[in-house]
Amino acid sequence: DAGITQSPRHKVTETGTPVTLRCHQTENHRYMYWYRQDPGHGLRLIHYSYGVKDTDKGEVSDGYSVSRSKTEDFLLTLESATSSQTSVYFCAISESRGSSGNTDTQYFGPGTRLTVL
Amino acid sequence: AQKVTQAQTEISVVEKEDVTLDCVYETRDTTYYLFWYKQPPSGELVFLIRRNSFDEQNEISGRYSWNFQKSTSSFNFTITASQVVDSAVYFCALSGGSGTYKYIFGTGTRLKVLA
């Protein structure tokens, strides 16, 4: 199993409060991702990182920011949580791209269930 | 634009029945990758298989098999002799090969295997 942990695993917060979710990997993989999972939508990419301090937006990035100051840690921040951000958040990692440029498999962390009241 | 469709929202079968989960994709990339993941009731996402667009060979792994057909843009997943432990949500995903690492997921199919 890929060494990926997420913290916290569960969180309940109130609308308007800031929230930070942490993803930690022990695999030294270059690429890290944050997804949210909602009924009827599958998983949708929020942000991803292709190296330390290198990040980019996914399809549902509004209201979220990320930071990656170390290879092993990728933080997701909700600056001012809203009820629409109630979801299960998954972190994923993948290895470097490889010489042939192929997309490598993403491996997922255990998820964080966030409830915004 | 890329898209993955899993039209079957939920399927129920009786143990030992065979079941096929459908996945239809859309992409303009000539190189792309297809994936299946399993999400059991415990909630984690488990990688099952990856297939690239140049390899249309079907794959079998124990009771699991995958049928990739570019002509119909489908990557279907069959479980033979289903078991209660196969009960889960199964996701199909697509990734382009030309400089993107972004996966597009289908909405998932919930499989219930009844004893």
Coordinates of C-alpha atoms in Angstrom, one line a residue:
Chain A
D1 CA 0.0 0.0 0.0
A2 CA 1.1 3.5 -0.8
G3 CA 2.2 5.4 2.3
I4 CA -0.4 8.1 2.3
T5 CA -2.0 9.6 5.4
Q6 CA -4.6 12.3 5.7
S7 CA -5.4 14.4 8.8
P8 CA -7.8 14.9 10.3
R9 CA -10.0 12.0 9.2
H10 CA -13.1 13.6 10.4
K11 CA -13.9 17.3 11.0
V12 CA -17.0 19.3 11.8
T13 CA -16.8 23.0 11.5
E14 CA -19.0 26.0 11.2
T15 CA -19.6 28.2 8.2
G16 CA -17.0 31.0 7.8
T17 CA -14.2 29.3 9.6
P18 CA -10.9 28.4 8.0
V19 CA -10.0 24.7 7.6
T20 CA -6.8 23.0 6.6
L21 CA -6.5 19.4 5.6
R22 CA -3.2 17.7 5.4
C23 CA -1.9 15.0 3.2
H24 CA 1.4 13.3 4.0
Q25 CA 3.2 10.8 1.9
T26 CA 6.3 8.6 2.6
E27 CA 6.8 7.6 -1.1
N28 CA 8.7 10.6 -2.2
H29 CA 6.4 10.9 -5.2
R30 CA 6.5 14.1 -7.2
Y31 CA 2.8 14.5 -7.9
M32 CA 0.0 15.0 -5.4
Y33 CA -3.7 15.8 -5.8
W34 CA -6.7 16.8 -3.9
Y35 CA -10.1 15.6 -4.9
R36 CA -13.6 15.9 -3.4
Q37 CA -16.2 13.1 -3.6
D38 CA -19.9 14.0 -3.7
P39 CA -22.9 11.8 -4.5
G40 CA -23.7 11.9 -8.2
H41 CA -20.4 13.5 -9.1
G42 CA -17.8 10.9 -8.5
L43 CA -14.4 12.4 -7.7
R44 CA -13.5 15.8 -8.9
L45 CA -10.1 17.4 -8.9
I46 CA -9.6 20.5 -6.8
H47 CA -5.9 21.2 -7.1
Y48 CA -2.8 19.3 -7.9
S49 CA 1.0 19.7 -7.4
Y50 CA 3.8 18.7 -9.7
G51 CA 6.6 19.6 -7.3
V52 CA 7.5 21.6 -4.3
K53 CA 5.8 25.0 -4.6
D54 CA 4.4 24.0 -8.0
T55 CA 0.6 23.8 -8.0
D56 CA -2.2 24.2 -10.4
K57 CA -6.0 24.3 -10.4
G58 CA -8.4 21.5 -11.1
E59 CA -12.0 21.7 -12.2
V60 CA -13.5 22.7 -8.8
S61 CA -10.8 25.0 -7.3
D62 CA -13.0 28.0 -6.3
G63 CA -12.9 28.5 -2.5
Y64 CA -9.8 26.3 -2.1
S65 CA -6.1 27.0 -1.9
V66 CA -3.2 24.6 -1.6
S67 CA 0.4 24.7 -0.5
R68 CA 3.4 22.4 -0.8
S69 CA 6.5 23.4 1.0
K70 CA 7.9 19.9 1.2
T71 CA 7.7 16.9 -1.1
E72 CA 5.9 14.9 1.5
D73 CA 3.2 17.3 2.5
F74 CA 0.3 18.8 0.5
L75 CA -2.1 21.1 2.4
L76 CA -5.6 22.0 1.3
T77 CA -7.1 25.1 2.8
L78 CA -10.7 26.3 2.8
E79 CA -10.3 30.0 3.7
S80 CA -13.9 30.4 4.8
A81 CA -15.8 27.2 4.8
T82 CA -19.3 27.0 3.3
S83 CA -21.9 24.3 3.5
S84 CA -21.3 23.4 -0.1
Q85 CA -17.9 22.3 0.8
T86 CA -19.3 19.5 3.0
S87 CA -17.7 16.5 1.3
V88 CA -15.2 13.7 1.5
Y89 CA -11.8 14.8 0.5
F90 CA -9.2 12.5 -0.9
C91 CA -5.5 13.0 -1.5
A92 CA -3.7 11.1 -4.2
I93 CA -0.1 10.6 -5.2
S94 CA 1.6 9.4 -8.4
E95 CA 5.1 8.8 -9.4
S96 CA 7.1 11.0 -11.7
R97 CA 6.0 11.0 -15.3
G98 CA 8.5 8.4 -16.6
S99 CA 10.7 8.5 -19.7
S100 CA 7.9 7.7 -22.1
G101 CA 5.6 10.5 -20.7
N102 CA 2.9 8.1 -19.7
T103 CA 0.5 8.9 -17.0
D104 CA 1.2 7.0 -13.8
T105 CA -1.3 5.5 -11.6
Q106 CA -2.7 7.6 -8.8
Y107 CA -2.9 6.0 -5.3
F108 CA -5.3 7.4 -2.8
G109 CA -5.2 8.3 0.9
P110 CA -8.0 7.2 3.3
G111 CA -10.0 10.3 2.9
T112 CA -11.2 13.1 5.2
R113 CA -14.9 13.6 5.9
L114 CA -15.6 17.3 6.4
T115 CA -19.0 18.6 7.5
V116 CA -19.6 22.4 7.4
L117 CA -22.6 23.4 9.5
Chain B
A1 CA -13.5 17.5 -23.7
Q2 CA -13.0 14.3 -21.8
K3 CA -15.9 12.5 -20.2
V4 CA -16.6 9.2 -18.5
T5 CA -20.0 7.7 -18.3
Q6 CA -21.1 5.0 -15.9
A7 CA -24.7 4.7 -16.7
Q8 CA -25.5 2.0 -14.2
T9 CA -26.0 3.8 -10.9
E10 CA -26.7 0.6 -8.8
I11 CA -26.7 -3.1 -9.6
S12 CA -27.8 -5.9 -7.3
V13 CA -26.9 -9.5 -8.0
V14 CA -27.1 -12.7 -6.0
E15 CA -23.9 -14.3 -4.9
K16 CA -22.2 -16.4 -7.6
E17 CA -23.8 -14.5 -10.5
D18 CA -21.6 -12.8 -13.1
V19 CA -21.9 -9.1 -13.4
T20 CA -20.6 -6.5 -15.8
L21 CA -20.0 -2.9 -15.0
D22 CA -20.1 -0.6 -18.0
C23 CA -17.8 2.3 -18.7
V24 CA -18.0 4.5 -21.8
Y25 CA -15.5 7.3 -22.3
E26 CA -15.0 10.3 -24.6
T27 CA -11.6 11.8 -25.5
R28 CA -9.9 13.4 -28.5
D29 CA -6.5 12.2 -27.3
T30 CA -4.9 9.5 -29.3
T31 CA -2.9 8.4 -26.2
Y32 CA -4.9 8.0 -23.1
Y33 CA -5.3 5.7 -20.0
L34 CA -8.2 4.1 -18.4
F35 CA -8.5 2.9 -14.8
W36 CA -10.8 1.1 -12.5
Y37 CA -11.0 1.7 -8.8
K38 CA -13.0 0.0 -6.1
Q39 CA -14.4 1.8 -3.1
P40 CA -15.6 -0.7 -0.5
P41 CA -18.0 0.3 2.4
S42 CA -14.9 1.3 4.5
G43 CA -14.4 4.2 2.1
E44 CA -10.9 3.8 0.7
L45 CA -10.2 3.8 -3.0
V46 CA -8.4 0.8 -4.2
F47 CA -6.7 0.7 -7.6
L48 CA -7.7 -2.3 -9.7
I49 CA -6.3 -1.8 -13.2
R50 CA -4.7 0.6 -15.7
R51 CA -4.9 0.2 -19.5
N52 CA -3.4 2.4 -22.1
S53 CA -5.0 3.2 -25.4
F54 CA -2.6 1.1 -27.5
D55 CA -3.3 -2.1 -25.6
E56 CA -6.7 -3.5 -26.5
Q57 CA -5.9 -6.9 -25.0
N58 CA -8.5 -8.1 -22.5
E59 CA -7.1 -8.7 -19.1
I60 CA -8.1 -11.3 -16.5
S61 CA -7.1 -11.3 -12.9
G62 CA -8.8 -14.1 -10.9
R63 CA -12.5 -13.5 -11.0
Y64 CA -12.0 -10.0 -12.5
S65 CA -11.8 -9.3 -16.2
W66 CA -11.7 -6.2 -18.3
N67 CA -12.9 -5.7 -21.9
F68 CA -11.4 -2.7 -23.7
Q69 CA -12.9 -1.8 -27.1
K70 CA -11.7 1.4 -28.8
S71 CA -14.4 1.0 -31.5
T72 CA -17.1 1.5 -29.0
S73 CA -15.1 3.7 -26.5
S74 CA -15.8 1.2 -23.7
F75 CA -13.8 -0.3 -20.9
N76 CA -16.1 -2.7 -19.2
F77 CA -15.4 -4.7 -16.0
T78 CA -16.8 -8.1 -15.4
I79 CA -16.8 -10.0 -12.1
T80 CA -17.3 -13.7 -12.4
A81 CA -19.0 -15.7 -9.6
S82 CA -19.6 -12.6 -7.5
Q83 CA -19.1 -12.7 -3.8
V84 CA -20.4 -10.5 -1.0
V85 CA -17.0 -9.0 -0.6
D86 CA -17.3 -7.6 -4.1
S87 CA -20.0 -5.2 -2.8
A88 CA -18.6 -1.7 -3.3
V89 CA -18.8 1.3 -5.5
Y90 CA -16.7 1.0 -8.6
F91 CA -15.2 3.9 -10.5
C92 CA -13.9 4.1 -14.0
A93 CA -11.5 7.0 -14.8
L94 CA -9.8 8.4 -17.8
S95 CA -6.5 10.3 -18.2
G96 CA -5.0 11.9 -21.2
G97 CA -1.5 11.1 -22.1
S98 CA -0.4 14.3 -23.7
G99 CA 1.0 16.2 -20.8
T100 CA -1.9 16.0 -18.3
Y101 CA -2.1 14.1 -15.1
K102 CA -5.7 14.8 -14.4
Y103 CA -8.1 12.0 -14.1
I104 CA -11.7 12.3 -15.1
F105 CA -13.9 10.0 -13.0
G106 CA -17.2 8.5 -13.8
T107 CA -20.0 8.9 -11.2
G108 CA -19.5 5.3 -10.1
T109 CA -21.6 2.1 -10.0
R110 CA -22.7 0.7 -6.7
L111 CA -22.6 -3.1 -6.7
K112 CA -24.6 -5.0 -4.1
V113 CA -23.9 -8.7 -3.9
L114 CA -26.6 -10.5 -1.9
A115 CA -25.9 -13.7 -0.1

